[in-house]
CSV table of C-alpha atoms in Angstrom, one decimal:
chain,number,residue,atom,x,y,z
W,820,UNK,CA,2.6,-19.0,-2.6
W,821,UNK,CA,2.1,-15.0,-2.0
W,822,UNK,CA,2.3,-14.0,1.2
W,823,UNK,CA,-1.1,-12.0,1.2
W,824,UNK,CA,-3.6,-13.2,-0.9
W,825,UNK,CA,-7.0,-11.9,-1.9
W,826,UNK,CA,-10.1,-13.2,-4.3
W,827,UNK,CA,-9.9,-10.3,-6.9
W,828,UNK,CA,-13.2,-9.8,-8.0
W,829,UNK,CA,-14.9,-7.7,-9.3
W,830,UNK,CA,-17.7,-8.2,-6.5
W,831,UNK,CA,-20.5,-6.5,-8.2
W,832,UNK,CA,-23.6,-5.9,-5.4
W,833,UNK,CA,-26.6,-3.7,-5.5
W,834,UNK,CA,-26.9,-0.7,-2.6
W,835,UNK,CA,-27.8,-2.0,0.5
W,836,UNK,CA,-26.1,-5.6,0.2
W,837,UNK,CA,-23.8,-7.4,2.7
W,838,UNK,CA,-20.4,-8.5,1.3
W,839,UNK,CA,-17.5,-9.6,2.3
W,840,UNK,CA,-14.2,-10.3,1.1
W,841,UNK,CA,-10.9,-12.6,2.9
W,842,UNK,CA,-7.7,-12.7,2.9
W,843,UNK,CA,-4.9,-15.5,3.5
W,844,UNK,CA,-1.6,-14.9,5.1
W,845,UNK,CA,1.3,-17.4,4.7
W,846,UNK,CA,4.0,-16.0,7.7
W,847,UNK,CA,2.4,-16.8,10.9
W,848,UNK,CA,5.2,-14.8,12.7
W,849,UNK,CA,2.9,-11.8,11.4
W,850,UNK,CA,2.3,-9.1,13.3
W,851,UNK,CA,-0.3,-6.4,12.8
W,852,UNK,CA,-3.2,-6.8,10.2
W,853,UNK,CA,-5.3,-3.9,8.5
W,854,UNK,CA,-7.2,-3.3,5.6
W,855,UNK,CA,-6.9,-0.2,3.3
W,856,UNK,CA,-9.4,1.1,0.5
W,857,UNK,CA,-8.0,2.4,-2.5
W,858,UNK,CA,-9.9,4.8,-4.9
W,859,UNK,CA,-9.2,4.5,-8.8
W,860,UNK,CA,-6.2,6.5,-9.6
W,861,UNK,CA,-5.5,7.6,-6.0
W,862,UNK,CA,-3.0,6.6,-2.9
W,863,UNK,CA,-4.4,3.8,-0.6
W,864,UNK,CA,-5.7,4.7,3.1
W,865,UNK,CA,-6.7,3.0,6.3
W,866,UNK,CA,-9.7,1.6,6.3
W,867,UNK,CA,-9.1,-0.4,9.5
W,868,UNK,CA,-7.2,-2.0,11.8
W,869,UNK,CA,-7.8,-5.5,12.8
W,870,UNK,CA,-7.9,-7.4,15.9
W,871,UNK,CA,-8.0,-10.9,17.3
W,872,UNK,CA,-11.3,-9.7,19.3
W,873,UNK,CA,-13.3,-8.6,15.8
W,874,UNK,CA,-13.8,-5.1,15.6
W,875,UNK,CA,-16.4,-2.9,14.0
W,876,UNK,CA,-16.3,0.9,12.7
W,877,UNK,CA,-19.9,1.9,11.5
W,878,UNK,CA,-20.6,-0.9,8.7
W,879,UNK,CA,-17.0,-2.3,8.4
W,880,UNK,CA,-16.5,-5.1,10.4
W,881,UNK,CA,-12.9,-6.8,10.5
W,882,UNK,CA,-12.1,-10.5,11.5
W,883,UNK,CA,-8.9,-12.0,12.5
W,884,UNK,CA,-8.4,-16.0,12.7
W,885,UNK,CA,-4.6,-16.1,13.8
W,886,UNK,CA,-4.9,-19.7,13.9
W,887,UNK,CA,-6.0,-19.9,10.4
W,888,UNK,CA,-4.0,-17.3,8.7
W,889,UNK,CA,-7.1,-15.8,8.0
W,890,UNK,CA,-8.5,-12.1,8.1
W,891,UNK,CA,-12.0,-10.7,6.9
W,892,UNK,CA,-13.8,-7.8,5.9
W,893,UNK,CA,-17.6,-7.4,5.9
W,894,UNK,CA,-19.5,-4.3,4.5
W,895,UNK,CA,-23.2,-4.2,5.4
W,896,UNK,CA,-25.7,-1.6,3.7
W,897,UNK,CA,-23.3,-1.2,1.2
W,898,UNK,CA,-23.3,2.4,-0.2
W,899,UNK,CA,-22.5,3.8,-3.8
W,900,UNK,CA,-19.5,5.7,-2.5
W,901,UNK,CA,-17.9,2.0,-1.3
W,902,UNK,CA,-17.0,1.1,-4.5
W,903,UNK,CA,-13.5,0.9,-4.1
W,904,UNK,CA,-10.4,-1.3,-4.3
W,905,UNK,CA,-9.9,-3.3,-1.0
W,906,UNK,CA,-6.3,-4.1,0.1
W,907,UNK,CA,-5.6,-6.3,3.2
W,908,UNK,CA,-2.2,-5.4,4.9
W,909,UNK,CA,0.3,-7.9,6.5
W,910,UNK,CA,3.0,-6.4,8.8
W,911,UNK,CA,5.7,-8.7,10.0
W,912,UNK,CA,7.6,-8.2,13.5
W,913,UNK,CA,8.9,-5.2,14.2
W,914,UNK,CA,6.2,-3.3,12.2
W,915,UNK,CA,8.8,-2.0,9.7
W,916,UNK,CA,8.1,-4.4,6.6
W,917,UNK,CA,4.6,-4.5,5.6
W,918,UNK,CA,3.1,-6.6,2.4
W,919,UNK,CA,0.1,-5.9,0.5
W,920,UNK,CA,-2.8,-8.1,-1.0
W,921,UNK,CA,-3.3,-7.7,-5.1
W,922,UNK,CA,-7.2,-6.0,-3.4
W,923,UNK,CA,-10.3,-6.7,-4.3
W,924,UNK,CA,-12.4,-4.8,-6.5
W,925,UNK,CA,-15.6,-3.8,-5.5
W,926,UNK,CA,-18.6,-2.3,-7.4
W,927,UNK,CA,-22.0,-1.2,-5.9
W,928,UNK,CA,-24.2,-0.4,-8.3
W,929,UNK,CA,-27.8,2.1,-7.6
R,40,UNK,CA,0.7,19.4,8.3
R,41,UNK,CA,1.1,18.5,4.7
R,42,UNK,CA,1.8,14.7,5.3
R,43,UNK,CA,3.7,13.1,2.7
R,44,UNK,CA,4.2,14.7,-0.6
R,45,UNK,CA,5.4,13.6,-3.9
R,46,UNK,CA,7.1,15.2,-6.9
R,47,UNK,CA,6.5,15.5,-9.7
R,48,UNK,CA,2.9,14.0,-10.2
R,49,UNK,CA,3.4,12.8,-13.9
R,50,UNK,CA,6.6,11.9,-16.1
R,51,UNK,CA,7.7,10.4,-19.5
R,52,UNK,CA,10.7,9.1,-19.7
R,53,UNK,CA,12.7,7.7,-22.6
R,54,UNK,CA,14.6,4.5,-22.6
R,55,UNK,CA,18.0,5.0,-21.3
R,56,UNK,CA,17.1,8.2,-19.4
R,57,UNK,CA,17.6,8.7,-15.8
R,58,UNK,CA,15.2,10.6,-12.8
R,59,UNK,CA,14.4,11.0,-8.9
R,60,UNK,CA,11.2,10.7,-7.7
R,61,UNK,CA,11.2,13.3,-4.6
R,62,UNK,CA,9.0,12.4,-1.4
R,63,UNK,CA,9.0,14.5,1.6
R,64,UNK,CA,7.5,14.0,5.1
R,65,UNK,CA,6.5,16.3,7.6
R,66,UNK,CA,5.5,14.4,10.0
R,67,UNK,CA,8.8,13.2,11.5
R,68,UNK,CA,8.2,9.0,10.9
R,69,UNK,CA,11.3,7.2,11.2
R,70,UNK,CA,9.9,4.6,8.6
R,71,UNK,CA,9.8,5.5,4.6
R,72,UNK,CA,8.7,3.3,1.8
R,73,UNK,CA,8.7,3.0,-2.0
R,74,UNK,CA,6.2,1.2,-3.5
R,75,UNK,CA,5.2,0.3,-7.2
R,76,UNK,CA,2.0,-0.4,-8.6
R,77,UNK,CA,1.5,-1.8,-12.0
R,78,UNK,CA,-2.0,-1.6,-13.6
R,79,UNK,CA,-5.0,-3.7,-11.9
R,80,UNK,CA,-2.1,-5.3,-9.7
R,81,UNK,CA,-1.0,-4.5,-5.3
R,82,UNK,CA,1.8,-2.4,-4.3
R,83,UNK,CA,5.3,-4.1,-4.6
R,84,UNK,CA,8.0,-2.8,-2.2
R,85,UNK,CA,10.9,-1.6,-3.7
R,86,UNK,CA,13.2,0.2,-1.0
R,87,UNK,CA,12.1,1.2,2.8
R,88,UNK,CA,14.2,2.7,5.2
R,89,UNK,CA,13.7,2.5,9.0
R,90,UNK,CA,15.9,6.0,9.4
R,91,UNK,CA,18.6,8.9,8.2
R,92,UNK,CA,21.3,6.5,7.1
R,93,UNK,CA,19.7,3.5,7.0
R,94,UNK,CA,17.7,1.9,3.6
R,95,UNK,CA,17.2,-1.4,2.6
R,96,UNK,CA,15.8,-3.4,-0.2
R,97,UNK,CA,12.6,-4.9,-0.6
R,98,UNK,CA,10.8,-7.2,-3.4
R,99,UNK,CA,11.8,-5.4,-6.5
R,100,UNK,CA,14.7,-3.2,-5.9
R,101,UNK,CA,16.4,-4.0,-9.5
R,102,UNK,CA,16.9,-0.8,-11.4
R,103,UNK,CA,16.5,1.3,-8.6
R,104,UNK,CA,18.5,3.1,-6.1
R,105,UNK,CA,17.6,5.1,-2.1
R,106,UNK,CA,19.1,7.5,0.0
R,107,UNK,CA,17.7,8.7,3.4
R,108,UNK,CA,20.4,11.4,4.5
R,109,UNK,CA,17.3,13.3,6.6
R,110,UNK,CA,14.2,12.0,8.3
R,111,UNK,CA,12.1,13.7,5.9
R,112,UNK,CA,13.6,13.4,2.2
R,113,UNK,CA,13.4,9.9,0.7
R,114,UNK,CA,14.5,10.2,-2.8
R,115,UNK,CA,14.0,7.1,-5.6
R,116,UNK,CA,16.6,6.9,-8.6
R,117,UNK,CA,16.3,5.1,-11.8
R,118,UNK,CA,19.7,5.2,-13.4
R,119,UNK,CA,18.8,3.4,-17.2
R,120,UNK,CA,15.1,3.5,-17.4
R,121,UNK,CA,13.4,0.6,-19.0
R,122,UNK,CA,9.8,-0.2,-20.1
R,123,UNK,CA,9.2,-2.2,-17.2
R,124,UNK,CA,9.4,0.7,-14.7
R,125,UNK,CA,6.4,2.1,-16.3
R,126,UNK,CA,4.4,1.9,-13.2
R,127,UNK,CA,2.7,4.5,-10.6
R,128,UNK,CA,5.6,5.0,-7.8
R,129,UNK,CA,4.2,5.4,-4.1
R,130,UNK,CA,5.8,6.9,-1.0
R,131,UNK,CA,4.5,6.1,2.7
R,132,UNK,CA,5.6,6.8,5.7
R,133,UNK,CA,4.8,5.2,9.3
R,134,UNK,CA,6.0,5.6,13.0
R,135,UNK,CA,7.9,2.7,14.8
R,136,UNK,CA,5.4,0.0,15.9
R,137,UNK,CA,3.6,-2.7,14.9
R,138,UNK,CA,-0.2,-0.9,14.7
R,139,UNK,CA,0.9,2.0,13.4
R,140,UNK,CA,-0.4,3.1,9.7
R,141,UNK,CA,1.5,3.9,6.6
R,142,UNK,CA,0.6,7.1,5.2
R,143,UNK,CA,1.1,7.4,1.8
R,144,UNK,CA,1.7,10.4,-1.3
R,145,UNK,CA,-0.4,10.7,-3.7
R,146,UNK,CA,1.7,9.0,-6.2
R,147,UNK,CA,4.2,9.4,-8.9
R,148,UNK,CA,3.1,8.2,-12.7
R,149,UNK,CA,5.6,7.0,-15.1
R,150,UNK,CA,5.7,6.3,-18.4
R,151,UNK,CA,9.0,5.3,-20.2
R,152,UNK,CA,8.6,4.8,-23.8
């Protein structure tokens, strides 16, 4: 089993949709829990942090369910310039060894 | 502040040949990473070092080599390069602690034909 794991996609949605996208993690000594976006062709970068509480930034919304292994993402209102690779981000204790999801692809089309 | 940086930003490599991938931080992290990312797959740790003098290996560290003799100079060596290292090569860096963020270069891309 991978320690992160995603649902790939592609998540095709029109502007203006709600999606959301989750993520597994098998070590439950685990730490610290973020997701990243990743643009084709470029370096990933922080999205968001996520925290037992929820958190929100704008139309990002981030879930953690400790007790479930289990971490989410919603988008609302999606916009054009969301399309993107999502990549949620395990670190283990310490903070010094972190493990990526494969991502999920998503497409929002006009 | 430049962050972390990356040289060089493309490379084609034949079999057998050897290169360092240079990364550089300016922003004085104690952590460094290597990562690799094949196409339309995640980031696969290689090396990561949690200081000057200190590296380890992570999930794919065949074929590769590390050296951290300064905080901000990580260099990444393939000895023999193979077909299989065709990949784009990443380097982050992060402070100490569990919330911090990585930050990352903007990538190496290698070919080896």
């Amino acid at each position: 089993r991978k320690e992160v794991e995603q649902d790939p996609g592609p998540f095709n949605v029109p502007e203006g949709a709600t999606v959301a996208f989750n993520c597994t993690y098998s070590n439950s000594a685990s730490q610290s829990f973020f997701w990243y976006r990743q643009d084709c062709r470029k370096e990933p970068k922080l999205l968001m942090s996520v925290y037992s509480s929820g958190n929100e930034d704008g139309r990002f919304t981030a879930q953690l369910n400790r007790a479930s292994q289990y971490i989410s993402l919603l988008i609302r209102d999606s916009k054009l310039s969301d399309s993107a690779t999502y990549l949620c981000v395990v670190n283990n204790a310490g903070g010094f060894k972190t493990i990526f999801g494969a991502g999920t692809r998503l497409f929002v089309k006009a | 502040n430049a962050g972390v940086t990356q040289t060089p930003k493309f490379r084609i490599l034949k079999i057998g040949q050897s290169m360092t991938l240079q990364c550089t931080q300016d922003m004085n992290h104690n952590y460094m990473y290597w990562y690799r990312q094949d196409p339309g797959m995640g980031l696969k740790l290689i090396y990561y070092s949690v200081g000057a003098g200190i590296t380890d290996k992570g999930e794919v560290p065949n074929g590769y080599n590390v050296s951290r003799s300064t905080t901000e100079d990580f260099p990444l060596r393939l000895e023999l390069a193979a077909p299989s290292q065709t990949s784009v090569y990443f380097c982050a860096a992060k402070e100490e602690g569990d919330s911090d963020t990585q930050y990352f270069g903007p990538g190496t891309r290698l070919t080896v034909l």
